[in-house]
Short mmCIF file of C-alpha atoms and ligand atoms in Angstrom, two decimals:
data_model
loop_
_atom_site.label_atom_id
_atom_site.label_comp_id
_atom_site.label_asym_id
_atom_site.label_seq_id
_atom_site.Cartn_x
_atom_site.Cartn_y
_atom_site.Cartn_z
CA MET A 13 18.83 7.23 -9.26
CA LEU A 14 15.11 7.64 -9.99
CA LEU A 15 12.75 4.95 -8.87
CA ARG A 16 9.10 5.06 -9.94
CA ILE A 17 6.84 3.27 -7.49
CA ASN A 18 3.21 2.53 -8.04
CA HIS A 19 2.03 1.34 -4.66
CA SER A 20 -1.07 -0.74 -4.69
CA GLY A 21 -3.08 -1.20 -1.57
CA LEU A 22 -6.31 -0.32 0.09
CA SER A 23 -8.97 1.80 -1.48
CA PHE A 24 -11.03 4.74 -0.29
CA ASP A 25 -14.00 2.49 0.56
CA ASP A 26 -11.94 0.71 3.19
CA TYR A 27 -11.71 3.93 5.23
CA LEU A 28 -15.42 4.79 5.19
CA HIS A 29 -16.30 3.23 8.53
CA LEU A 30 -13.47 4.96 10.38
CA LEU A 31 -13.85 8.63 9.64
CA PRO A 32 -16.17 11.57 10.21
CA LYS A 33 -18.66 11.73 7.32
CA ASP A 34 -18.09 15.40 6.46
CA LEU A 35 -14.39 14.70 5.87
CA LEU A 36 -15.15 11.77 3.59
CA ASP A 37 -17.66 13.85 1.61
CA GLU A 38 -15.17 16.66 1.18
CA LEU A 39 -12.50 14.25 0.02
CA THR A 40 -14.76 12.73 -2.64
CA LEU A 41 -15.76 16.15 -3.95
CA LEU A 42 -12.20 17.42 -4.07
CA ALA A 43 -10.94 14.26 -5.75
CA ASP A 44 -13.65 14.54 -8.41
CA SER A 45 -12.34 17.95 -9.37
CA PHE A 46 -8.89 16.44 -10.09
CA LYS A 47 -9.97 13.52 -12.27
CA GLY A 48 -7.71 13.23 -15.30
CA MET A 49 -4.86 15.11 -13.62
CA ARG A 50 -1.57 13.60 -12.61
CA PHE A 51 0.11 14.03 -9.21
CA VAL A 52 3.68 13.02 -8.34
CA HIS A 53 5.10 12.82 -4.82
CA ALA A 54 8.89 12.74 -4.76
CA ASN A 55 11.03 11.93 -1.74
CA SER A 56 14.48 10.52 -1.14
CA THR A 57 14.06 7.13 0.50
CA VAL A 58 11.97 4.09 -0.34
CA SER A 59 11.38 3.11 3.27
CA GLY A 60 12.27 4.22 6.78
CA GLY A 61 11.06 7.42 8.39
CA GLY A 62 7.74 9.17 8.37
CA VAL A 63 7.60 10.48 4.80
CA ALA A 64 8.06 7.05 3.22
CA GLU A 65 5.46 5.73 5.65
CA ILE A 66 2.90 8.32 4.55
CA LEU A 67 3.52 8.05 0.82
CA GLN A 68 3.18 4.29 0.64
CA SER A 69 -0.42 4.67 1.82
CA LEU A 70 -1.33 8.04 0.32
CA VAL A 71 -0.50 6.99 -3.25
CA PRO A 72 -2.98 4.07 -3.43
CA LEU A 73 -5.62 6.09 -1.60
CA MET A 74 -5.41 8.90 -4.18
CA ASN A 75 -5.47 6.46 -7.08
CA SER A 76 -8.53 4.74 -5.68
CA LEU A 77 -10.23 8.16 -5.61
CA GLY A 78 -9.51 8.56 -9.31
CA VAL A 79 -6.62 11.00 -8.94
CA GLN A 80 -3.73 9.52 -10.88
CA THR A 81 -0.81 9.60 -8.42
CA GLU A 82 2.71 8.26 -8.64
CA ARG A 83 5.63 8.15 -6.24
CA LEU A 84 9.14 8.96 -7.32
CA VAL A 85 12.08 8.07 -5.12
CA VAL A 86 14.99 10.33 -5.87
CA SER A 87 18.26 8.97 -4.69
CA PRO A 88 21.43 10.57 -6.09
CA ASP A 89 24.35 8.23 -6.79
CA ASP A 90 26.92 10.27 -4.86
CA PRO A 91 27.08 8.75 -1.33
CA GLU A 92 28.08 12.17 0.03
CA PHE A 93 24.65 13.56 -0.86
CA PHE A 94 22.92 12.02 2.16
CA GLN A 95 25.77 13.07 4.47
CA VAL A 96 25.20 16.64 3.36
CA THR A 97 21.40 16.50 3.50
CA LYS A 98 21.44 14.96 6.97
CA ARG A 99 23.65 17.86 8.03
CA ILE A 100 21.18 20.29 6.47
CA HIS A 101 18.37 18.51 8.33
CA ASN A 102 20.29 18.90 11.61
CA LEU A 103 21.17 22.54 10.93
CA LEU A 104 17.57 23.40 10.10
CA GLN A 105 16.49 21.77 13.35
CA GLY A 106 18.94 23.99 15.23
CA ALA A 107 22.41 22.41 15.16
CA GLN A 108 25.42 24.75 15.26
CA GLY A 109 27.65 25.31 12.23
CA SER A 110 27.34 26.23 8.60
CA LEU A 111 27.45 24.61 5.19
CA SER A 112 30.86 24.49 3.57
CA GLU A 113 31.35 25.38 -0.09
CA GLN A 114 32.07 21.76 -0.82
CA GLU A 115 28.84 20.61 0.85
CA SER A 116 26.82 23.16 -1.10
CA GLU A 117 28.48 21.95 -4.30
CA VAL A 118 27.45 18.33 -3.58
CA TYR A 119 23.89 19.38 -2.69
CA TYR A 120 23.17 21.45 -5.80
CA ARG A 121 25.08 19.19 -8.20
CA CYS A 122 23.25 16.04 -7.08
CA VAL A 123 19.78 17.60 -7.12
CA GLY A 124 20.63 19.19 -10.48
CA GLU A 125 21.49 15.76 -11.92
CA VAL A 126 18.18 14.38 -10.71
CA ALA A 127 16.28 17.35 -12.14
CA LYS A 128 17.96 16.71 -15.50
CA GLU A 129 17.04 13.04 -15.35
CA ILE A 130 13.40 13.85 -14.62
CA ASP A 131 13.41 16.15 -17.63
CA SER A 132 15.22 13.77 -19.99
CA ARG A 133 12.91 10.89 -19.06
CA GLY A 134 9.94 13.11 -19.86
CA LEU A 135 8.35 12.68 -16.43
CA GLU A 136 5.47 15.09 -16.18
CA ALA A 137 2.83 16.00 -13.64
CA ASP A 138 0.11 18.57 -13.16
CA VAL A 139 0.96 18.76 -9.46
CA TRP A 140 4.35 17.95 -7.93
CA PHE A 141 5.07 17.50 -4.24
CA PHE A 142 8.77 17.50 -3.36
CA HIS A 143 9.27 16.33 0.19
CA ASP A 144 11.85 17.62 2.67
CA PRO A 145 15.15 19.54 2.44
CA GLN A 146 16.75 16.81 0.32
CA LEU A 147 14.69 18.09 -2.62
CA LEU A 148 14.43 21.78 -1.76
CA PRO A 149 16.61 22.95 -4.68
CA MET A 150 14.50 20.99 -7.17
CA ALA A 151 12.19 23.78 -8.35
CA SER A 152 15.12 26.09 -9.02
CA LEU A 153 16.86 23.42 -11.12
CA MET A 154 14.02 21.77 -13.03
CA PRO A 155 12.55 23.54 -16.05
CA LYS A 156 8.93 24.49 -15.36
CA ARG A 157 6.28 23.32 -17.77
CA ASN A 158 3.11 25.25 -18.53
CA GLY A 159 0.38 24.95 -15.93
CA GLU A 160 2.44 22.78 -13.64
CA VAL A 161 2.06 23.38 -9.86
CA ARG A 162 5.02 22.58 -7.60
CA PHE A 163 4.96 22.26 -3.83
CA TRP A 164 7.75 21.87 -1.34
CA VAL A 165 6.63 19.93 1.73
CA CYS A 166 8.73 20.47 4.83
CA HIS A 167 8.32 17.77 7.48
CA ILE A 168 11.00 18.93 9.89
CA ASP A 169 10.86 21.02 13.05
CA LEU A 170 11.80 24.60 12.22
CA THR A 171 11.04 26.01 15.69
CA ALA A 172 14.62 27.11 16.36
CA PRO A 173 16.63 26.71 13.16
CA ASN A 174 20.23 27.66 12.60
CA ALA A 175 19.58 31.22 11.42
CA GLY A 176 22.45 31.44 8.94
CA VAL A 177 21.57 28.21 7.16
CA LEU A 178 17.87 29.04 7.10
CA GLN A 179 18.67 32.40 5.54
CA GLU A 180 20.91 30.74 2.97
CA LEU A 181 18.29 28.19 1.92
CA THR A 182 15.09 30.28 2.13
CA PRO A 183 15.50 31.78 -1.38
CA LEU A 184 15.06 28.24 -2.77
CA THR A 185 11.45 28.24 -1.56
CA GLN A 186 10.65 31.12 -3.92
CA HIS A 187 10.83 28.83 -6.97
CA PHE A 188 7.86 26.79 -5.74
CA ASP A 189 4.21 27.67 -6.23
CA GLY A 190 3.26 26.57 -2.72
CA LEU A 191 4.86 25.42 0.52
CA ALA A 192 3.51 23.01 3.09
CA PHE A 193 4.54 22.84 6.75
CA SER A 194 3.37 20.58 9.58
CA LEU A 195 2.66 23.42 12.05
CA PRO A 196 2.07 27.19 11.76
CA GLU A 197 5.06 27.92 14.00
CA PHE A 198 7.42 26.21 11.54
CA VAL A 199 6.75 28.75 8.77
CA PRO A 200 9.86 30.95 8.43
CA SER A 201 8.91 34.61 8.77
CA ALA A 202 11.05 35.54 5.76
CA ILE A 203 8.59 33.75 3.48
CA ASN A 204 5.99 36.37 4.29
CA GLY A 205 3.22 34.89 2.14
CA HIS A 206 5.29 34.42 -1.03
CA PRO A 207 4.74 31.75 -2.16
CA PRO A 208 1.56 30.87 -0.26
CA HIS A 209 1.93 28.28 2.47
CA TYR A 210 -0.37 25.58 3.81
CA ILE A 211 -0.47 23.72 7.11
CA THR A 212 -0.64 19.99 6.45
CA PRO A 213 0.21 17.93 9.56
CA PRO A 214 1.01 14.31 8.70
CA SER A 215 -1.32 11.46 9.51
CA ILE A 216 -1.30 7.70 9.90
CA ASP A 217 -2.90 4.94 7.90
CA PRO A 218 -5.20 3.04 10.29
CA LEU A 219 -5.40 0.06 7.93
CA THR A 220 -1.78 -1.04 7.64
CA ASP A 221 -0.41 -4.02 9.53
CA LYS A 222 1.29 -1.48 11.78
CA ASN A 223 -1.94 0.17 12.86
CA ARG A 224 -4.64 -2.50 12.66
CA PRO A 225 -5.96 -3.71 16.02
CA MET A 226 -3.80 -6.48 17.47
CA GLU A 227 -4.85 -8.60 20.44
CA LYS A 228 -2.74 -8.04 23.54
CA GLU A 229 -1.95 -11.78 23.74
CA GLU A 230 -0.65 -11.82 20.18
CA ALA A 231 1.38 -8.66 20.83
CA LEU A 232 2.93 -10.19 23.95
CA GLY A 233 3.82 -13.28 21.94
CA ILE A 234 5.75 -11.19 19.41
CA VAL A 235 7.46 -9.21 22.18
CA ALA A 236 8.49 -12.50 23.81
CA ALA A 237 9.82 -13.80 20.48
CA MET A 238 12.00 -10.64 20.35
CA GLY A 239 13.62 -11.68 23.65
CA LEU A 240 11.64 -9.68 26.22
CA ASP A 241 9.76 -11.02 29.21
CA PRO A 242 6.00 -10.72 28.50
CA ASN A 243 5.25 -10.87 32.23
CA ARG A 244 7.18 -7.74 33.17
CA PRO A 245 6.22 -4.10 32.41
CA LEU A 246 7.51 -2.82 29.08
CA VAL A 247 8.28 0.76 28.05
CA THR A 248 8.95 1.43 24.35
CA GLN A 249 10.20 4.15 22.05
CA VAL A 250 9.89 3.44 18.32
CA SER A 251 12.30 5.72 16.44
CA ARG A 252 15.18 5.90 14.04
CA PHE A 253 18.44 6.09 15.98
CA ASP A 254 18.72 9.83 15.68
CA TYR A 255 20.18 12.52 17.91
CA TRP A 256 16.87 14.49 18.06
CA LYS A 257 14.88 11.46 19.25
CA ASP A 258 16.90 11.59 22.50
CA PRO A 259 17.40 7.85 23.15
CA TRP A 260 19.78 8.82 26.03
CA GLY A 261 16.97 10.76 27.74
CA VAL A 262 14.72 7.74 27.25
CA MET A 263 17.27 5.54 29.05
CA ASP A 264 17.55 8.08 31.87
CA ALA A 265 13.75 8.11 32.22
CA TYR A 266 13.68 4.31 32.32
CA ARG A 267 16.38 4.30 35.03
CA TRP A 268 14.41 6.83 37.03
CA ALA A 269 11.20 4.76 36.74
CA ARG A 270 13.00 1.52 37.59
CA LYS A 271 13.66 2.84 41.10
CA SER A 272 9.91 2.63 41.74
CA VAL A 273 9.03 -0.20 39.35
CA PRO A 274 11.67 -2.92 39.59
CA GLY A 275 11.54 -5.37 36.70
CA ILE A 276 10.62 -2.75 34.12
CA GLN A 277 12.10 -3.30 30.63
CA LEU A 278 12.91 -0.80 27.89
CA ALA A 279 12.73 -1.36 24.12
CA LEU A 280 14.25 1.06 21.63
CA LEU A 281 12.96 0.02 18.26
CA GLY A 282 14.92 1.41 15.33
CA LEU A 283 14.52 -1.35 12.78
CA SER A 284 13.39 0.83 9.88
CA GLN A 285 16.36 3.01 9.25
CA ALA A 286 16.16 5.34 6.28
CA ALA A 287 18.76 5.23 3.50
CA ASP A 288 18.98 9.01 3.72
CA ASP A 289 20.04 8.89 7.39
CA PRO A 290 23.75 8.03 7.55
CA GLU A 291 24.15 8.85 11.27
CA ALA A 292 22.11 5.97 12.66
CA LEU A 293 24.95 3.54 13.31
CA GLY A 294 26.92 6.14 15.26
CA VAL A 295 23.90 6.94 17.43
CA LEU A 296 23.27 3.22 17.99
CA HIS A 297 26.84 2.71 19.22
CA SER A 298 26.49 5.60 21.62
CA VAL A 299 23.15 4.19 22.84
CA LYS A 300 24.75 0.79 23.47
CA ASP A 301 27.59 2.43 25.42
CA TYR A 302 25.11 4.38 27.49
CA ALA A 303 23.06 1.23 28.19
CA SER A 304 26.23 -0.19 29.84
CA GLY A 305 25.24 -3.79 29.34
CA ASP A 306 21.88 -3.48 31.16
CA PRO A 307 20.10 -6.69 30.03
CA ASP A 308 16.72 -4.95 30.33
CA ILE A 309 17.53 -2.30 27.73
CA HIS A 310 16.81 -3.78 24.30
CA ALA A 311 17.98 -1.71 21.32
CA PHE A 312 16.82 -3.23 18.02
CA PHE A 313 18.54 -2.12 14.86
CA TYR A 314 19.35 -4.98 12.48
CA PRO A 315 16.23 -6.18 10.69
CA ASP A 316 17.56 -9.76 10.25
CA ASP A 317 16.13 -12.84 11.89
CA LEU A 318 12.93 -11.15 12.94
CA PRO A 319 10.01 -13.29 14.12
CA ASP A 320 7.52 -11.20 12.10
CA SER A 321 7.29 -8.23 9.71
CA ILE A 322 8.63 -4.88 10.95
CA ASP A 323 5.14 -3.37 10.80
CA ARG A 324 3.66 -6.08 13.00
CA ILE A 325 6.61 -5.86 15.40
CA VAL A 326 6.06 -2.10 15.79
CA ASN A 327 2.37 -2.77 16.32
CA ALA A 328 3.13 -5.42 18.92
CA PHE A 329 5.48 -3.20 20.95
CA GLN A 330 3.09 -0.25 20.81
CA THR A 331 0.20 -2.51 21.87
CA ALA A 332 2.00 -4.47 24.59
CA SER A 333 3.73 -1.57 26.37
CA VAL A 334 2.57 -0.05 29.63
CA ALA A 335 4.05 3.23 28.48
CA VAL A 336 5.00 4.43 25.00
CA LEU A 337 7.50 7.27 24.80
CA GLN A 338 8.50 9.78 22.16
CA LYS A 339 10.96 11.87 24.08
CA SER A 340 12.25 13.90 21.14
CA THR A 341 13.93 17.27 21.59
CA ARG A 342 12.83 18.36 18.09
CA GLU A 343 10.04 16.71 16.13
CA GLY A 344 8.42 17.78 12.85
CA PHE A 345 5.39 15.67 13.69
CA GLY A 346 6.20 12.21 15.04
CA LEU A 347 3.94 9.64 13.39
CA THR A 348 4.89 7.22 16.14
CA VAL A 349 2.85 9.31 18.59
CA SER A 350 -0.39 9.00 16.63
CA GLU A 351 0.39 5.34 15.88
CA ALA A 352 0.51 4.49 19.58
CA MET A 353 -2.42 6.79 20.49
CA TRP A 354 -4.53 5.04 17.84
CA LYS A 355 -3.89 1.83 19.79
CA GLY A 356 -5.31 3.45 22.92
CA GLN A 357 -1.95 4.34 24.44
CA PRO A 358 -1.49 7.66 26.25
CA VAL A 359 1.94 8.61 24.91
CA ILE A 360 4.57 10.40 27.04
CA GLY A 361 6.16 12.81 24.59
CA GLY A 362 8.73 15.60 24.54
CA ASN A 363 7.08 19.00 24.80
CA VAL A 364 8.25 20.05 21.33
CA GLY A 365 7.12 20.60 17.74
CA GLY A 366 4.61 18.17 16.29
CA ILE A 367 4.32 16.19 19.51
CA LYS A 368 2.64 19.18 21.18
CA THR A 369 0.02 19.23 18.48
CA GLN A 370 -0.90 15.59 19.06
CA ILE A 371 -0.80 15.32 22.85
CA GLU A 372 -3.02 17.37 25.12
CA ASP A 373 -1.11 17.21 28.38
CA GLY A 374 -2.96 15.28 31.06
CA VAL A 375 -5.91 14.56 28.76
CA ASN A 376 -4.74 12.06 26.15
CA GLY A 377 -1.08 11.73 27.12
CA PHE A 378 1.70 13.64 28.87
CA LEU A 379 4.13 16.27 27.64
CA VAL A 380 7.51 16.27 29.39
CA SER A 381 10.66 18.33 29.29
CA THR A 382 13.14 16.29 31.33
CA PRO A 383 14.02 12.59 31.79
CA GLU A 384 12.90 12.82 35.45
CA GLU A 385 9.47 14.12 34.44
CA CYS A 386 9.28 11.38 31.84
CA GLY A 387 10.24 8.77 34.45
CA GLU A 388 7.59 10.09 36.85
CA ARG A 389 4.91 9.83 34.16
CA ILE A 390 5.93 6.26 33.37
CA VAL A 391 5.44 5.34 37.03
CA HIS A 392 2.16 7.28 37.14
CA LEU A 393 0.74 5.34 34.15
CA ILE A 394 1.91 1.98 35.49
CA ARG A 395 0.33 2.62 38.89
CA ASP A 396 -2.97 4.08 37.72
CA GLU A 397 -4.52 1.62 35.30
CA SER A 398 -7.89 3.37 35.16
CA LEU A 399 -6.26 6.71 34.25
CA ARG A 400 -4.25 4.91 31.58
CA LEU A 401 -7.41 3.44 30.05
CA GLN A 402 -9.33 6.71 30.23
CA MET A 403 -6.53 8.71 28.62
CA GLY A 404 -6.04 5.94 26.07
CA ASP A 405 -9.66 6.26 24.93
CA ALA A 406 -9.22 10.02 24.55
CA ALA A 407 -6.00 9.42 22.63
CA ARG A 408 -7.64 7.10 20.12
CA GLU A 409 -10.56 9.46 19.55
CA SER A 410 -8.34 12.49 18.99
CA VAL A 411 -6.38 10.59 16.34
CA ARG A 412 -9.63 9.49 14.69
CA GLN A 413 -10.77 13.11 14.48
CA ARG A 414 -7.50 14.70 13.39
CA PHE A 415 -4.72 12.41 12.25
CA LEU A 416 -5.98 9.67 9.95
CA LEU A 417 -4.73 9.54 6.36
CA PRO A 418 -7.81 10.84 4.47
CA ARG A 419 -7.47 14.16 6.34
CA LEU A 420 -4.00 14.65 4.88
CA ALA A 421 -5.35 13.80 1.42
CA VAL A 422 -7.93 16.58 1.88
CA ASP A 423 -5.21 19.04 2.96
CA TYR A 424 -3.04 18.33 -0.09
CA LEU A 425 -5.97 18.50 -2.51
CA ARG A 426 -7.25 21.75 -0.99
CA ALA A 427 -3.79 23.27 -1.33
CA ALA A 428 -3.52 22.10 -4.95
CA GLN A 429 -7.00 23.38 -5.75
CA SER A 430 -6.16 26.84 -4.49
CA LEU A 431 -3.23 27.07 -6.91
CA ILE A 432 -4.63 25.49 -10.05
CA ALA A 433 -5.57 28.23 -12.45
N1 UDP B 22 9.42 2.96 12.21
C1 UDP B 22 9.33 1.62 11.92
N2 UDP B 22 10.18 0.76 12.52
C2 UDP B 22 11.11 1.17 13.39
C3 UDP B 22 11.22 2.56 13.69
C4 UDP B 22 10.35 3.43 13.07
O1 UDP B 22 8.49 1.19 11.12
O2 UDP B 22 11.84 0.32 13.91
C5 UDP B 22 8.42 3.86 11.61
C6 UDP B 22 7.46 4.42 12.65
O3 UDP B 22 6.50 3.44 12.99
C7 UDP B 22 6.89 5.62 11.89
C8 UDP B 22 8.10 6.09 11.08
O4 UDP B 22 9.01 4.99 11.01
O5 UDP B 22 5.85 5.23 11.03
C9 UDP B 22 8.80 7.25 11.75
O6 UDP B 22 8.07 8.41 11.53
P1 UDP B 22 8.15 9.64 12.51
O7 UDP B 22 7.31 10.72 11.93
O8 UDP B 22 7.81 9.21 13.90
O9 UDP B 22 9.68 10.06 12.57
P2 UDP B 22 10.79 10.35 11.41
O10 UDP B 22 11.57 9.08 11.29
O11 UDP B 22 10.08 10.73 10.15
O12 UDP B 22 11.62 11.44 12.00
#
């Protein structure tokens, strides 16, 4: 039910050559002020999805800066819990409906059991970060110790939430000392400054196998080992199989582009499914139906028999593609966008949520609202190699300035500092 993970990995020194100096100086200073304190980041899945991706790198970075940091994976035993929390996720991103009494009972009971377990195991921290709606009731159910600071970090897109469900859940935020959102427009107006909120957009780790530079030849070799033709143009979307990632719109865009670029191939990479996302298989089946046996649409789901690690496969597809898509209709941030931009790819992304904050339309990528527009941009990038390279350089630089991991570490430490008495 509770898994304590002490990730080991790279240290602060490894990032020095990659980042603006003022950011590195600020991070060192902030970290010094937290020496001797203990941070815990809790989320609900070991791997799969953006939050797990961030925490596996953030934890060793913080420890290497001298801030004792641990990760706690909270995974209630009741299998219904993740059905309910995925529904809450969907409702908060704007799905129709409401929570039934039975769903609420499962939600609060399961989080309550975890809160009790944390207490009975004597797990303590000076600063807690509870990530995402799965853990939103935690502060109301866990006894508060003296001096402890507790944050709720919301990674989802709250641009157009289901109003009834948002209203029902907002009181839970009042038990936290601070709230963190990825964009200012996600902050619900009802919070009205109590508790204080912080804007902490996610960021990527440039030093993982997923994001380290990979030679094009090597990338093409991995793509070929996955069954694609390395000599034909490749378009990729890397995403969990999730309704909001709009894999159907991606297929429509590919079909549109194929009229002008025969031989184009599409990869939908959803190898890292999260344990807290029970809908993936259903979405995959619908994607396969919609692909109607097209041999040039490759949907990857089962992580068996892979020619390489998942991280290196993601890297290879992002590196080898002529166009990388993230055609979401809601997106809290979309790490996949920065991941591809860091590799010099101008991403074609849905004009929503966190994607809008990463892509400057026409400068370092394209923002699109329809599959046709997306298809047009694919053709545009394939036909204009020099534009692709120029936008790709701008994409990499904007990620270097704004979306590399140490910046997120600064955001979290600044937020904690402002609340520590
Ligand atoms: N991911 C992966 N393999 C896959 C699909 C996704 O490793 O087959 C990773 C992806 O590279 C990214 C994370 O899962 O690091 C997804 O984060 P994002 O913020 O894009 O979306 P989320 O899943 O959190 O909605």
